[in-house]
Amino acid sequence: MVRFNLYSAEFDANPFDVYKELRDNHPCFWSEDAQKWVLTRHEDVLNALNDWETYSSAKGNLVDEFPGRAGNTLGTMDPPRHDEVRSIVQSVFMKRNLNHLIEPIQQIAKGAIDNCIGDRKVFDFAEDFAGEVTYKVLVALLGLPETDDPTEVKKNALLMVQTDPKTREKGPEHLKAFEWMKDFAAEVIELRAKHPGDDLVSQLITAELDGRKLDLIQVQMTVTTLVMAGIESLAGMLKVFGYNMAVFPEQRQKLLDDMSLLPDAIEESMRFNTSAQRFRRCLTKDVTLHGQTMKKGDFVILAYGAANRDERKYPNPDVYDITRNSKGHVGMGGGTHTCLGNSIARLAMKTAMEVFLTEIPSFSLAEPEDRLEWVASSNFRSPVKLLLVRD
């Protein structure tokens, strides 16, 4: 009997065999381990993403949700309230010319390169490059206070995306991290209210559309989510891209021979090794799918990582091919809840990896692939550490 046990280290490391079994034989699957339904085919996941009226986010979108978060972030609202809040937040994002971020990100990436070169040939791409770039980009983008040691922020962001594998719930340490991050967000909001700048938090505080503004809890929860998701999502995507470049040297060489393929390589990375693996929805009515009846009130896991490996959508889906047309992948979600920061994330990845591959074009894993530790998360997937050796 197939199991969908997303609370095991084995599943964190390799969910893809289980995904294929579910897609082929149990496309609408009740998981006893998760106590939720699981959809794994691309068509089904995309249909659910586009049908917010049936697959609601209002009770939370994290597989294991935090108390008090649902209904106060964009990802946990449904229209029409979602559309009202998103229009305000989106107006802030759209005011920024993304091209103005290229040079600062280049400088951040060049600074991070210093952590990866020098006397030592082995470095931790996850911490030395991806983590460094991500945090400093967030400092510049959100107006976070600058610090020489962002360890606490990173540690709590990582704890927030984890779940206790034994209880299969958020444990005391995860709830404490959530409270810490909310307090941190409140401090950032207070700082930017007193000293506004050209950053997203300063603009979120004052932004309004047709006379409507965000209330304080919405600003706080939005900033909390932006920091948590920013650190795990952007760093996760960078880590996974670095991993793909290390384990598929022929694809890396193809990219080095033609750097115009970098945007395609990034899209293929988001398809092939999706960082945001799974999010949940709650059914507002009974739904019958593939001979199974899911009841109103049931939670449903939308397995983005499985949908992106669906052979019904992509030929040879288990092959990483940077020349593939990866259009239509759900690595950034879809429908009403498409990731609002997707343009910024793509720009940051492209800009940072251009710098990295120019400075360090040849590298490989410094330890066997089966020794990699993956983040213990029911939502996200990326290596905790990624030790690379410069060739």
XYZ file of C-alpha atoms in Angstrom:
391
model
C 0.000 0.000 0.000
C 1.414 3.370 -1.021
C 2.034 5.928 1.738
C 2.197 9.685 1.425
C 4.269 10.352 4.527
C 5.536 13.886 4.161
C 6.940 13.769 7.694
C 9.918 11.525 6.949
C 13.512 12.315 6.006
C 13.266 9.774 3.190
C 10.333 11.620 1.639
C 12.094 14.980 2.083
C 15.050 13.609 0.126
C 13.058 11.910 -2.627
C 9.299 12.370 -2.949
C 9.307 11.640 -6.673
C 8.797 7.858 -6.651
C 5.740 8.276 -4.420
C 4.508 11.131 -6.592
C 4.644 8.946 -9.706
C 2.803 6.090 -7.991
C 0.079 8.501 -6.915
C -0.201 10.182 -10.324
C -0.472 6.860 -12.119
C -2.652 4.874 -9.728
C -4.109 7.161 -7.041
C -4.484 10.653 -8.548
C -6.989 11.623 -5.847
C -5.522 10.035 -2.726
C -6.514 10.088 0.937
C -3.357 10.189 3.052
C -3.751 8.647 6.492
C -0.395 10.164 7.457
C -1.386 13.704 6.514
C -5.135 13.284 7.159
C -5.708 15.157 3.916
C -6.448 14.445 0.277
C -3.556 14.721 -2.169
C -3.768 15.809 -5.819
C -0.688 15.075 -7.923
C -1.601 15.417 -11.612
C -0.834 18.715 -13.306
C -4.334 19.187 -14.704
C -5.983 18.545 -11.335
C -3.623 20.833 -9.410
C -4.029 23.619 -11.968
C -7.815 23.263 -11.963
C -7.832 23.519 -8.169
C -5.591 26.592 -8.238
C -7.978 28.246 -10.669
C -11.110 27.291 -8.687
C -10.719 29.271 -5.454
C -14.469 29.100 -4.824
C -14.227 25.333 -4.313
C -10.620 24.999 -3.140
C -10.511 27.741 -0.525
C -7.408 29.214 1.135
C -9.363 30.979 3.880
C -8.500 28.339 6.507
C -4.793 28.549 5.754
C -2.540 27.463 2.907
C 0.354 25.886 4.814
C 0.032 22.116 5.111
C 0.517 22.590 8.860
C -0.839 26.042 9.661
C -0.025 28.549 12.412
C -2.766 29.852 14.730
C -3.996 33.319 13.809
C -2.344 33.382 10.392
C -5.325 32.313 8.250
C -7.278 35.251 6.879
C -4.535 37.792 7.512
C -2.175 37.124 4.609
C -2.757 37.203 0.866
C -2.174 33.473 0.632
C -4.900 32.808 3.214
C -7.674 34.973 1.800
C -10.227 34.366 -0.916
C -11.856 36.957 -3.193
C -13.319 39.488 -2.866
C -11.278 40.362 0.243
C -8.175 38.815 -1.317
C -8.524 40.956 -4.428
C -8.918 44.148 -2.394
C -5.817 43.472 -0.289
C -3.807 42.140 -3.230
C -4.570 45.271 -5.249
C -3.095 47.399 -2.456
C 0.002 45.217 -2.020
C 0.405 44.825 -5.772
C 0.299 48.593 -6.228
C 3.344 48.790 -3.943
C 5.205 46.135 -5.925
C 4.311 47.751 -9.245
C 5.621 51.152 -8.178
C 9.133 49.743 -8.148
C 11.109 49.529 -11.361
C 12.637 46.090 -11.031
C 15.584 47.038 -13.220
C 16.744 49.321 -10.410
C 17.354 46.183 -8.354
C 19.824 44.630 -10.796
C 22.919 46.579 -9.770
C 22.326 46.214 -5.995
C 21.776 42.460 -6.414
C 24.935 42.199 -8.509
C 26.920 43.896 -5.749
C 25.339 41.650 -3.109
C 26.201 38.543 -5.158
C 29.777 39.709 -5.729
C 30.141 40.198 -1.989
C 28.815 36.692 -1.358
C 31.311 35.252 -3.852
C 34.070 36.246 -1.430
C 32.671 33.595 0.941
C 33.109 30.930 -1.735
C 36.640 31.593 -3.000
C 40.070 32.018 -1.462
C 42.251 29.344 0.089
C 39.481 26.816 0.648
C 38.090 24.883 -2.293
C 34.996 23.605 -0.463
C 32.204 25.991 0.494
C 28.574 25.770 1.570
C 26.541 27.195 -1.290
C 23.429 27.192 0.920
C 24.882 29.447 3.607
C 27.793 31.217 1.911
C 25.956 32.246 -1.246
C 22.200 31.525 -1.318
C 21.572 32.534 2.292
C 23.802 35.597 2.103
C 22.270 36.852 -1.141
C 18.705 36.216 -0.005
C 18.954 38.035 3.300
C 20.712 41.072 1.863
C 18.209 41.287 -0.998
C 15.410 41.243 1.589
C 17.180 43.966 3.590
C 17.273 46.155 0.488
C 13.781 45.267 -0.705
C 11.818 45.284 2.550
C 13.810 47.782 4.552
C 14.867 45.274 7.212
C 17.389 46.566 9.741
C 20.940 45.868 8.614
C 22.908 43.511 10.815
C 26.243 41.771 10.562
C 24.688 38.603 11.976
C 21.253 37.667 10.603
C 21.480 34.217 12.215
C 18.367 34.665 14.369
C 16.208 35.774 11.457
C 17.350 32.873 9.284
C 17.004 30.344 12.116
C 13.444 31.366 12.918
C 12.434 31.511 9.246
C 13.680 27.931 8.845
C 11.853 26.779 11.982
C 8.634 28.326 10.684
C 8.558 26.081 7.609
C 9.295 22.928 9.593
C 6.924 20.504 11.311
C 7.521 18.045 14.143
C 7.809 14.674 12.336
C 6.507 12.779 15.384
C 3.421 14.805 16.268
C 2.921 15.963 12.641
C 2.042 19.387 13.971
C 3.807 22.641 14.646
C 5.692 22.077 17.891
C 6.541 24.607 20.631
C 9.776 25.598 18.895
C 7.927 26.298 15.628
C 5.214 28.335 17.359
C 7.905 30.242 19.254
C 9.642 31.003 15.945
C 6.348 32.296 14.521
C 5.882 34.606 17.509
C 9.496 35.751 17.202
C 8.988 36.568 13.517
C 5.765 38.474 14.231
C 7.617 40.538 16.850
C 10.456 41.111 14.393
C 7.950 42.252 11.750
C 6.343 44.621 14.271
C 9.765 46.121 15.036
C 10.462 46.609 11.324
C 7.060 48.271 10.845
C 7.665 50.584 13.811
C 11.127 51.461 12.490
C 9.844 52.247 9.004
C 6.874 54.211 10.331
C 9.347 56.502 12.116
C 11.994 56.442 9.388
C 10.305 55.694 6.047
C 12.420 54.855 3.036
C 12.149 53.579 -0.508
C 11.293 50.056 0.592
C 8.241 47.794 0.516
C 7.459 47.937 4.230
C 7.475 51.748 4.268
C 5.112 51.735 1.315
C 2.866 48.999 2.733
C 2.272 51.119 5.842
C 0.934 54.063 3.849
C -0.381 52.361 0.703
C -4.027 52.800 -0.151
C -6.263 52.193 -3.111
C -9.618 53.916 -3.517
C -9.318 55.142 0.057
C -8.631 51.672 1.502
C -5.523 50.894 3.532
C -4.204 47.716 5.121
C -4.877 47.421 8.833
C -1.941 46.873 11.183
C -2.405 43.113 11.590
C -2.487 42.688 7.800
C 0.737 44.674 7.433
C 2.343 42.677 10.246
C 1.275 39.295 8.849
C 2.259 40.330 5.317
C 5.738 41.342 6.482
C 6.022 38.159 8.589
C 5.142 36.060 5.544
C 7.408 38.043 3.211
C 10.393 37.491 5.498
C 9.666 33.799 6.097
C 8.718 33.021 2.501
C 11.414 35.296 1.131
C 14.147 33.547 3.064
C 12.923 30.013 2.420
C 11.531 30.489 -1.104
C 14.306 32.563 -2.692
C 17.109 30.826 -0.806
C 15.442 27.493 -1.539
C 15.200 28.203 -5.264
C 18.829 29.337 -5.335
C 19.960 26.237 -3.415
C 18.051 23.909 -5.706
C 19.424 25.665 -8.788
C 22.970 25.331 -7.435
C 22.268 21.665 -6.755
C 20.991 21.098 -10.300
C 24.041 22.817 -11.751
C 26.325 20.599 -9.642
C 24.714 17.238 -10.415
C 24.039 17.910 -14.109
C 27.401 19.219 -15.370
C 26.447 18.740 -19.016
C 23.510 21.116 -18.538
C 25.765 23.577 -16.707
C 28.223 23.505 -19.593
C 25.399 24.037 -22.074
C 24.415 27.095 -20.057
C 27.985 28.404 -19.826
C 28.241 28.095 -23.608
C 25.091 30.197 -24.025
C 24.133 32.312 -21.006
C 21.009 33.504 -22.817
C 19.573 30.150 -21.676
C 19.723 31.205 -18.007
C 16.033 32.238 -17.741
C 15.030 28.878 -19.270
C 17.396 27.027 -16.927
C 15.790 28.768 -13.949
C 12.249 27.908 -15.096
C 13.296 24.305 -15.671
C 14.828 24.222 -12.197
C 11.558 25.441 -10.670
C 9.749 22.696 -12.582
C 12.211 19.874 -12.026
C 13.115 20.486 -8.371
C 10.312 22.654 -7.079
C 11.192 24.499 -3.870
C 7.544 25.172 -2.931
C 6.455 21.524 -3.047
C 2.996 21.529 -1.486
C 0.250 23.856 -0.257
C -3.219 23.089 1.048
C -6.793 24.143 0.394
C -10.128 23.478 2.145
C -13.157 22.271 0.188
C -16.273 24.428 0.283
C -18.420 21.647 -1.204
C -18.268 17.939 -2.002
C -16.083 17.125 -5.018
C -15.915 13.813 -6.868
C -12.661 13.271 -8.741
C -11.168 10.077 -10.209
C -13.859 8.006 -8.505
C -13.190 9.476 -5.050
C -15.564 11.796 -3.214
C -13.900 14.500 -1.151
C -16.241 16.053 1.402
C -16.952 19.684 2.176
C -14.533 20.770 4.907
C -11.824 18.278 3.922
C -8.310 19.618 3.427
C -6.607 18.968 0.089
C -2.861 19.079 -0.560
C -1.948 20.461 -3.973
C 1.379 18.782 -4.728
C 3.103 21.309 -6.992
C 6.273 19.224 -7.085
C 4.323 16.207 -8.338
C 2.363 18.216 -10.912
C 5.611 19.579 -12.318
C 6.866 16.021 -12.932
C 3.661 14.849 -14.638
C 4.431 13.036 -17.903
C 0.935 13.955 -19.070
C 2.197 17.547 -19.234
C 5.942 17.204 -19.854
C 7.742 14.544 -21.940
C 10.540 12.846 -19.978
C 9.680 14.869 -16.861
C 12.423 13.306 -14.722
C 15.112 14.771 -16.983
C 16.571 18.203 -16.221
C 16.785 19.881 -19.630
C 17.469 23.616 -19.780
C 16.318 23.770 -23.409
C 12.879 22.415 -22.472
C 9.806 24.620 -22.717
C 8.798 24.552 -19.042
C 5.883 26.910 -19.590
C 2.903 26.097 -17.426
C 4.785 24.791 -14.393
C 3.276 25.580 -11.000
C 6.527 26.262 -9.175
C 5.154 29.696 -8.269
C 1.612 28.511 -7.666
C -1.143 29.629 -9.996
C -4.532 31.229 -10.352
C -5.577 33.873 -7.845
C -2.750 32.932 -5.500
C 0.167 33.092 -7.923
C 3.193 34.248 -5.929
C 3.101 38.044 -5.835
C 6.892 38.287 -5.668
C 7.538 35.978 -8.613
C 9.034 38.701 -10.833
C 11.407 39.843 -8.095
C 12.404 36.244 -7.306
C 13.150 35.481 -10.951
C 15.175 38.682 -11.337
C 17.150 38.000 -8.157
C 17.914 34.425 -9.230
C 18.998 35.437 -12.718
C 21.165 38.316 -11.533
C 22.805 36.398 -8.682
C 23.490 33.242 -10.695
C 25.000 35.226 -13.569
C 27.557 36.520 -11.081
C 28.118 33.113 -9.494
C 28.584 31.186 -12.746
C 30.910 33.854 -14.114
C 33.143 33.688 -11.035
C 32.829 29.947 -10.318
C 31.977 28.161 -13.578
C 33.132 24.676 -12.566
C 32.110 22.873 -9.381
C 30.644 19.627 -8.080
C 29.141 18.145 -4.923
C 31.711 17.795 -2.151
C 29.916 14.798 -0.629
C 27.828 11.906 -1.974
C 24.360 12.943 -3.053
C 22.688 10.466 -0.690
C 24.293 12.208 2.301
C 22.541 15.503 1.655
C 20.149 16.600 4.390
C 16.925 18.174 3.148
C 14.799 20.703 5.018
C 12.215 18.888 7.164
C 9.157 20.696 5.854
C 5.684 19.675 4.746
C 5.649 22.642 2.340
C 9.146 23.345 1.055
C 12.061 21.271 -0.237
C 15.713 22.307 -0.434
C 19.030 21.074 0.964
C 19.942 22.309 4.445
C 23.592 22.459 3.404
C 25.042 22.233 -0.075
C 28.780 21.654 0.130
C 30.386 22.307 -3.248
C 33.989 21.944 -4.333
C 35.511 24.243 -6.914
C 37.018 22.155 -9.711
